[in-house]
Coordinates of C-alpha atoms and ligand atoms in Angstrom, one line a residue:
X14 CA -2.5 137.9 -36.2
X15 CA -3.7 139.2 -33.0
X16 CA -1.5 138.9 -30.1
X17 CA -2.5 136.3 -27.3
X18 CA -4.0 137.6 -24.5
X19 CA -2.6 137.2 -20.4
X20 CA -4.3 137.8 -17.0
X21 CA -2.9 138.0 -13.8
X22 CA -4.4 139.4 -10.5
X23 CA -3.0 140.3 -7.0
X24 CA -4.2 140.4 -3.8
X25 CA -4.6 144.1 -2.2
X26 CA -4.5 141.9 1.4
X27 CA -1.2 144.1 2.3
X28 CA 1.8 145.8 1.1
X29 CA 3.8 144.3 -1.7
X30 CA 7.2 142.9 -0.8
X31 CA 10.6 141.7 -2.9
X32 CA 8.2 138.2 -3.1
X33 CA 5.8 140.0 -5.2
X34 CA 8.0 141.8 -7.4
X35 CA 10.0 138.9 -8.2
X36 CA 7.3 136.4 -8.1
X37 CA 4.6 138.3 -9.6
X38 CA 5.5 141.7 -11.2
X39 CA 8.6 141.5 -12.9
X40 CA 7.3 138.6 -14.8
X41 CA 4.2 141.2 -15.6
X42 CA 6.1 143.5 -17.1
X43 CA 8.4 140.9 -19.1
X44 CA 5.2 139.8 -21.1
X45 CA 3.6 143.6 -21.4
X46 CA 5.8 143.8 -24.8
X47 CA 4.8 140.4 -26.6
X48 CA 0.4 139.8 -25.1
X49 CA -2.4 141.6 -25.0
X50 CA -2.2 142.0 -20.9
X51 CA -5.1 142.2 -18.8
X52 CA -3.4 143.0 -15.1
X53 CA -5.5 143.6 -12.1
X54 CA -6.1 144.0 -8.7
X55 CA -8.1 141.8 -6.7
X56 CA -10.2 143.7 -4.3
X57 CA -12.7 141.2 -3.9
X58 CA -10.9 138.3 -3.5
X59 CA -8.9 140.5 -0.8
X60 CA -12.7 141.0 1.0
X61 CA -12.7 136.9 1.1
X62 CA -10.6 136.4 4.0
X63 CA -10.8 140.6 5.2
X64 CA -14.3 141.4 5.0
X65 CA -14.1 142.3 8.7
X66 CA -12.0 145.1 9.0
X67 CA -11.4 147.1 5.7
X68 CA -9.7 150.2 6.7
X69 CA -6.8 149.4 5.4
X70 CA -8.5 148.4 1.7
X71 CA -7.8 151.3 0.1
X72 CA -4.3 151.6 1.0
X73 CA -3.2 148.5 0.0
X74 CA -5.4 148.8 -3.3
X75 CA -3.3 152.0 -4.0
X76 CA 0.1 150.5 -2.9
X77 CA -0.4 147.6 -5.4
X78 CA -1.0 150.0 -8.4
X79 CA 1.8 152.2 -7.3
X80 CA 4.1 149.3 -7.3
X81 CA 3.3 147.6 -10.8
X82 CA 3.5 151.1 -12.3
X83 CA 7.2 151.4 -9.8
X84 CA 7.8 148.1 -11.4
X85 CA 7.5 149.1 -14.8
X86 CA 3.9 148.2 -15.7
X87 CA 3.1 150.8 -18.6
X88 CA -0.5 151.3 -19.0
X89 CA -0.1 152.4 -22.8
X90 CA 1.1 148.8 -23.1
X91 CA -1.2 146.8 -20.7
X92 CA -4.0 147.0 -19.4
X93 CA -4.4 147.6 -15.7
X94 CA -7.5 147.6 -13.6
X95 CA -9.5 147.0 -10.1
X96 CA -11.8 143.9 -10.3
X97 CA -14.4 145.9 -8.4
X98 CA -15.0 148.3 -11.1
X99 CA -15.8 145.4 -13.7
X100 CA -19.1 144.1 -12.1
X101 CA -19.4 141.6 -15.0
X102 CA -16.9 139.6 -13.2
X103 CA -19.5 139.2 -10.6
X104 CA -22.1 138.2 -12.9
X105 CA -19.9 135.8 -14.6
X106 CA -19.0 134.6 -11.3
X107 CA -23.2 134.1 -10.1
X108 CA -23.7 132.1 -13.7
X109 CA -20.2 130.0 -13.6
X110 CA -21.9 129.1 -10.0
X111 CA -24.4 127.6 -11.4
X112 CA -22.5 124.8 -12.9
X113 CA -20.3 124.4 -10.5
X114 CA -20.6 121.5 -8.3
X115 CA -19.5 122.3 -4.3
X116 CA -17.6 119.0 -4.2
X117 CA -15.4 120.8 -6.7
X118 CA -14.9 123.5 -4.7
X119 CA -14.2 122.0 -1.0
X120 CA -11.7 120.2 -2.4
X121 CA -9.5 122.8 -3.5
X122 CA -6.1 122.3 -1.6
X123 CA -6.2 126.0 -0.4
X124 CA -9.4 126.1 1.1
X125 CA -8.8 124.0 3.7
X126 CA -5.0 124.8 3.7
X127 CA -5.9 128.8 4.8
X128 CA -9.2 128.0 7.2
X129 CA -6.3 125.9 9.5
X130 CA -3.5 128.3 8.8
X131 CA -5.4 131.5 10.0
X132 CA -6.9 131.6 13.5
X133 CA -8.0 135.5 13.9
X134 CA -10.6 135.1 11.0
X135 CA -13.6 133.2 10.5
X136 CA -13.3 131.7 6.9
X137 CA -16.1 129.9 7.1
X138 CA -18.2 131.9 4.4
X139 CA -19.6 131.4 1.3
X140 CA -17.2 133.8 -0.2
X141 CA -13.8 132.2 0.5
X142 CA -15.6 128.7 -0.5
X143 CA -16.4 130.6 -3.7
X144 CA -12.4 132.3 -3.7
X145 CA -11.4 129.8 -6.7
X146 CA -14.6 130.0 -8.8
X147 CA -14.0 134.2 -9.0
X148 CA -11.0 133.5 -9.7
X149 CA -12.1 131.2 -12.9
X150 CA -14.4 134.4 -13.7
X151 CA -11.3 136.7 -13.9
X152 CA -9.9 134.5 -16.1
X153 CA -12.7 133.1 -18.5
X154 CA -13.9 136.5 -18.6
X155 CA -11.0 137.7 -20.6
X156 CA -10.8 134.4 -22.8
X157 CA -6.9 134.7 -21.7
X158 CA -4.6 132.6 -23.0
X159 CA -1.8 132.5 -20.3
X160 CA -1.9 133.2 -16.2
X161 CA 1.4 134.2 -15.2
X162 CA 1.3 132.5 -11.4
X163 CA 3.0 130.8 -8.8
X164 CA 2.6 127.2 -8.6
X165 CA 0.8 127.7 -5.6
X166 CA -2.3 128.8 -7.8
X167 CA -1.9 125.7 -10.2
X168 CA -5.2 124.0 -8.4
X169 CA -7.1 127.1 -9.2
X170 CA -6.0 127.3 -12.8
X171 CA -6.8 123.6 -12.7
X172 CA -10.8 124.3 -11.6
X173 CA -10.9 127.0 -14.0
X174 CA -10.6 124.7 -17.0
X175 CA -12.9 122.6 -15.4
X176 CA -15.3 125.3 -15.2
X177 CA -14.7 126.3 -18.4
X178 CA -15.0 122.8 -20.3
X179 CA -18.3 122.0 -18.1
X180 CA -19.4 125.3 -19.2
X181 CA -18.9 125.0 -22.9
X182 CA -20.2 121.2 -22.9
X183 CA -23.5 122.6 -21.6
X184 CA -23.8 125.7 -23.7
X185 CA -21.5 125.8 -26.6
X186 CA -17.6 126.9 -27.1
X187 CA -17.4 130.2 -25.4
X188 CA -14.3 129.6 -23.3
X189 CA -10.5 128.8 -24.7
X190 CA -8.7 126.7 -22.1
X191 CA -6.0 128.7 -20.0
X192 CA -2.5 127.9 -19.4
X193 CA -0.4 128.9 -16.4
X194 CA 3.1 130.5 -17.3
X195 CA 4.8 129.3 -14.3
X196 CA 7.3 132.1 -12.5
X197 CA 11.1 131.3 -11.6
X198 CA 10.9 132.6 -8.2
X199 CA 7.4 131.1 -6.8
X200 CA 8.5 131.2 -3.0
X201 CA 11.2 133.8 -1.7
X202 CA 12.4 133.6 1.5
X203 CA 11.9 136.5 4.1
X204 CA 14.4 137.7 7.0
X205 CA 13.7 135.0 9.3
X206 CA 14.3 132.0 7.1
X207 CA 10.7 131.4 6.4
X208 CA 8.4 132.2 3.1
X209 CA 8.2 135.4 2.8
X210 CA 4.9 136.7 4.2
X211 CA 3.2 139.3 5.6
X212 CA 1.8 136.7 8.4
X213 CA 5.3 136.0 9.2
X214 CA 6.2 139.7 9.4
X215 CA 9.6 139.3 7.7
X216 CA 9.0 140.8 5.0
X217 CA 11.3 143.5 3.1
X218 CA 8.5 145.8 1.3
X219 CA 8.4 147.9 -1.6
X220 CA 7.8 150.7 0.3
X221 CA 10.7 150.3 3.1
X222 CA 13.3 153.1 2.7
X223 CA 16.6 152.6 2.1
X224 CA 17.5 152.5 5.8
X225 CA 14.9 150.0 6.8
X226 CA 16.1 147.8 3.6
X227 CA 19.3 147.7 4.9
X228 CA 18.6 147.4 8.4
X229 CA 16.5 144.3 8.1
X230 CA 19.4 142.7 5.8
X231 CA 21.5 143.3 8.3
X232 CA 20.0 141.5 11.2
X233 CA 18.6 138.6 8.8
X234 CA 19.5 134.9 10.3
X235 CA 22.2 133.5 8.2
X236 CA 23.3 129.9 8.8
X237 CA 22.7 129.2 12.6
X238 CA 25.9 126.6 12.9
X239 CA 28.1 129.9 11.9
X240 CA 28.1 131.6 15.1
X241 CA 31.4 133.4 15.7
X242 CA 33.7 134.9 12.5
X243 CA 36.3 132.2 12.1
X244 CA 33.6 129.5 11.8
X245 CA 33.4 128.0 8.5
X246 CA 29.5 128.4 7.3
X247 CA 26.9 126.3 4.9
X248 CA 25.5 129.1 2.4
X249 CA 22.7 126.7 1.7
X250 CA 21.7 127.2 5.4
X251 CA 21.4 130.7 5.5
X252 CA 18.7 132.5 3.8
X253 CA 20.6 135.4 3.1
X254 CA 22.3 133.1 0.4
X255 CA 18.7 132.5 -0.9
X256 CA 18.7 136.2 -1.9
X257 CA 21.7 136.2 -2.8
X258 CA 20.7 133.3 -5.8
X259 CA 17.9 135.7 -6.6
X260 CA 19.2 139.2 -6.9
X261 CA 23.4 138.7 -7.2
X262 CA 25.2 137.7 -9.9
X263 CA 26.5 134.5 -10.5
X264 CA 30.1 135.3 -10.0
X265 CA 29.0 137.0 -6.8
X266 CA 27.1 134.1 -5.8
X267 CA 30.2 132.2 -6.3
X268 CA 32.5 134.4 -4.1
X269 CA 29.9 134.9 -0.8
X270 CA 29.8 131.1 -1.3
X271 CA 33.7 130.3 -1.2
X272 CA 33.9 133.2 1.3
X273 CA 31.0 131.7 3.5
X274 CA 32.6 128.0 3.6
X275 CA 36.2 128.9 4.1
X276 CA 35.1 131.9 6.6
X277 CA 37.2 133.6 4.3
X278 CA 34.4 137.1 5.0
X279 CA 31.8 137.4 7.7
X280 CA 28.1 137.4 7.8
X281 CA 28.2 141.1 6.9
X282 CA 30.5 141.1 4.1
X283 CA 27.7 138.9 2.4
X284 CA 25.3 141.4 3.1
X285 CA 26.5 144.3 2.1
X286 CA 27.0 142.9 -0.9
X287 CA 23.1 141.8 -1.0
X288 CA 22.4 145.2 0.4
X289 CA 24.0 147.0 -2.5
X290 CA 22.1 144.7 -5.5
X291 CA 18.9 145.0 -3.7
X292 CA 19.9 149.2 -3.6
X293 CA 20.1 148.7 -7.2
X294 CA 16.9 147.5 -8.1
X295 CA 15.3 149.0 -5.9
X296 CA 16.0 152.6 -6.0
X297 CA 14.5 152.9 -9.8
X298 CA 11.4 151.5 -8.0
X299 CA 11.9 154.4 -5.1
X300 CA 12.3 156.8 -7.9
X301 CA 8.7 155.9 -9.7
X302 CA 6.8 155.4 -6.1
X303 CA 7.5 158.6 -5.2
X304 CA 6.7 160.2 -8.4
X305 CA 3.2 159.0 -8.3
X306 CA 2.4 158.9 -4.6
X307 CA 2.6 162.7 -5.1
X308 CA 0.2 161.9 -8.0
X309 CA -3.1 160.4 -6.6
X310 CA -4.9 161.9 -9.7
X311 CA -3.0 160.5 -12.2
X312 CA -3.4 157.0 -10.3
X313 CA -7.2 157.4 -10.5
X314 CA -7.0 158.1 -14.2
X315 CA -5.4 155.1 -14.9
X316 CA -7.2 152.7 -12.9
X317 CA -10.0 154.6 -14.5
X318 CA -9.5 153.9 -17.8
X319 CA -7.9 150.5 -17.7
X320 CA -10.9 149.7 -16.1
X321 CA -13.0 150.9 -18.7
X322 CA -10.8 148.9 -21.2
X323 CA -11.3 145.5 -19.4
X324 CA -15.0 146.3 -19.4
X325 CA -15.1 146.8 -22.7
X326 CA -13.3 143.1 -23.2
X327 CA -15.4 141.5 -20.7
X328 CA -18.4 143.1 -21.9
X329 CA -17.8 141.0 -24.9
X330 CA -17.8 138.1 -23.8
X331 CA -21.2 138.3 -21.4
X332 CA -22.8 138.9 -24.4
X333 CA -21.9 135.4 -25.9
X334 CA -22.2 134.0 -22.2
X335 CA -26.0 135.2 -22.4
X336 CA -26.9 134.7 -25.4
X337 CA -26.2 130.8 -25.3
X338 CA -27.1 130.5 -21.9
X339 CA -30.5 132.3 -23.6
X340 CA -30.7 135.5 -21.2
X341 CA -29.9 137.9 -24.0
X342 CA -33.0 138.5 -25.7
X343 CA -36.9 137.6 -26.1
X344 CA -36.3 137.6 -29.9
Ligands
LIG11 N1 -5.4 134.1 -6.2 C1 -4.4 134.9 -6.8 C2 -3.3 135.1 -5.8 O1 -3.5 135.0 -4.6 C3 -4.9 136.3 -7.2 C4 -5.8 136.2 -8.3 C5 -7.2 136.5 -8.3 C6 -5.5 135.8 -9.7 N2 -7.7 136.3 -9.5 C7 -6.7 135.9 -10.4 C8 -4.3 135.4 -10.3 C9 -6.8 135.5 -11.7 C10 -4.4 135.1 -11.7 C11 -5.6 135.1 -12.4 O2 -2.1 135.2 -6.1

């Protein structure tokens, strides 16, 4: 029996965060074991919103595959790779266009959601229109099985098997139709109470040190009715709890809670104890960062040949997509 095959993608639009690695990477590395994983990062759908200014492309492109290998991401296990270097996305991408009707794509809930939420950039473009049907490429590509994503990508998992059925009823069974493995911890709050975002900047990032990791905890908001030390608190009202949920224990959970409501321990008692659990999933991550930001050859070599890997899937299947679309041959 050959094991089912997952794909996932991230965005290189900035530096990974605690929101990513919960939301996106430690879920990754969870399924490495158990699926044949296709992992990548998504350059171009990066260029859909940031095709202005891309000076800071390569960067991010490098931070994301330091982090996933930080992470734990072992390419002897998965494979990882840079959509860019697997053109046959593209020209999946130009033939899924084809039979894709534009009604189905301006009423994806994100298109409009991001042309209101971000003023700086025109969005206007044929490529961010086209954001969810590249998406459907990267995925039908691979034939994969599961998408490990946040709920927020459910509508484009949703257009990909639309894509995918309306593809196969026009030219025969090509496409299986993909399921989304939903993750536990879709939204995390940042230090300010809102998502966590680099838009927002409250973000605690992969690549902080120590000092700034503790220094943001420090001066995150907590519950705003709590104002001096013998006030009793709402832990539900303070986002520092939120974390707390996500990297504490539960008995821990359970004491910052009791202490918060009886003002049994101030706002910084809470945090140091989120300080220190953060410290200790973090620094293995420190460890492995540095190790291969000293190491920009052995990060080329592995984007290198995980790319040449996913070729090799996606190869495969363009050459069913051809052949029953009838581009393969004259004979
Ligand atoms: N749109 C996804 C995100 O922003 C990234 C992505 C691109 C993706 N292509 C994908 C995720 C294919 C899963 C499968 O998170």
């Amino acid at each position: 029996m050959s094991k089912k095959r997952v794909l996932s993608g991230i965005q290189p639009s900035g530096k990974l965060h605690i929101g990513n690695l919960v939301g996106a990477l430690q879920n990754w590395v969870r399924l490495q074991d158990e699926y044949e994983c296709y992992y990548f990062i998504a350059d171009w759908h990066a260029l859909t919103s940031q095709y202005a200014d891309t000076s800071m492309l390569k960067d991010y492109v490098q931070d994301v595959l330091v982090n996933c290998l930080a992470a734990g991401l072992d390419p002897e296990k998965a494979t990882i790779f840079a959509q860019s270097r697997v053109i046959e996305h593209a020209e999946l991408h130009v033939l899924l266009s084809m039979v894709t009707p534009l009604s189905w794509l301006e009423r994806v809930p994100t298109f409009k959601e991001k042309q209101v939420e971000v003023k700086d950039r025109d969005l206007n473009t044929y490529g961010f229109l086209g954001y969810p049907l590249l998406q459907s490429a990267d995925i039908l590509i691979y034939r994969a099985h599961y998408v490990p994503v946040g709920v927020d990508q459910m509508p484009h998992l949703e257009i990909t098997r639309e894509i995918g059925r309306r593809f196969n009823n026009f030219y025969g069974e090509v496409f299986p139709e993909p399921e989304g493995l939903l993750t536990q911890f879709p939204k995390v709050v940042g230090t300010d109470g809102r998502k966590m975002s680099k838009t927002y900047d409250n973000c605690v990032f992969l690549s902080d040190s120590p000092k700034e990791v503790e220094q943001k905890i420090r001066t995150m908001t907590t519950d705003p009715q709590r104002i001096k030390r013998t006030d009793k608190g709402d832990p539900e009202l303070s986002p520092v709890f939120h974390l707390h949920k996500i990297f504490s224990s539960k008995a821990e959970q359970d004491e910052v809670s009791e202490g918060c409501r009886t003002a049994g321990i101030g706002c910084i008692d809470c945090k140091k104890v989120l300080i220190k659990n953060l410290f200790t999933i973090l620094e293995p991550i420190w460890e492995k960062r540095e190790h291969y930001l000293k190491k920009p050859d052995e990060l080329e070599d592995i984007i290198t040949a995980g790319s040449k890997k996913a070729r090799e899937a996606a190869t495969e299947t363009m050459h069913r997509v051809r052949e029953v679309i009838g581009l393969e041959s004259l004979i």
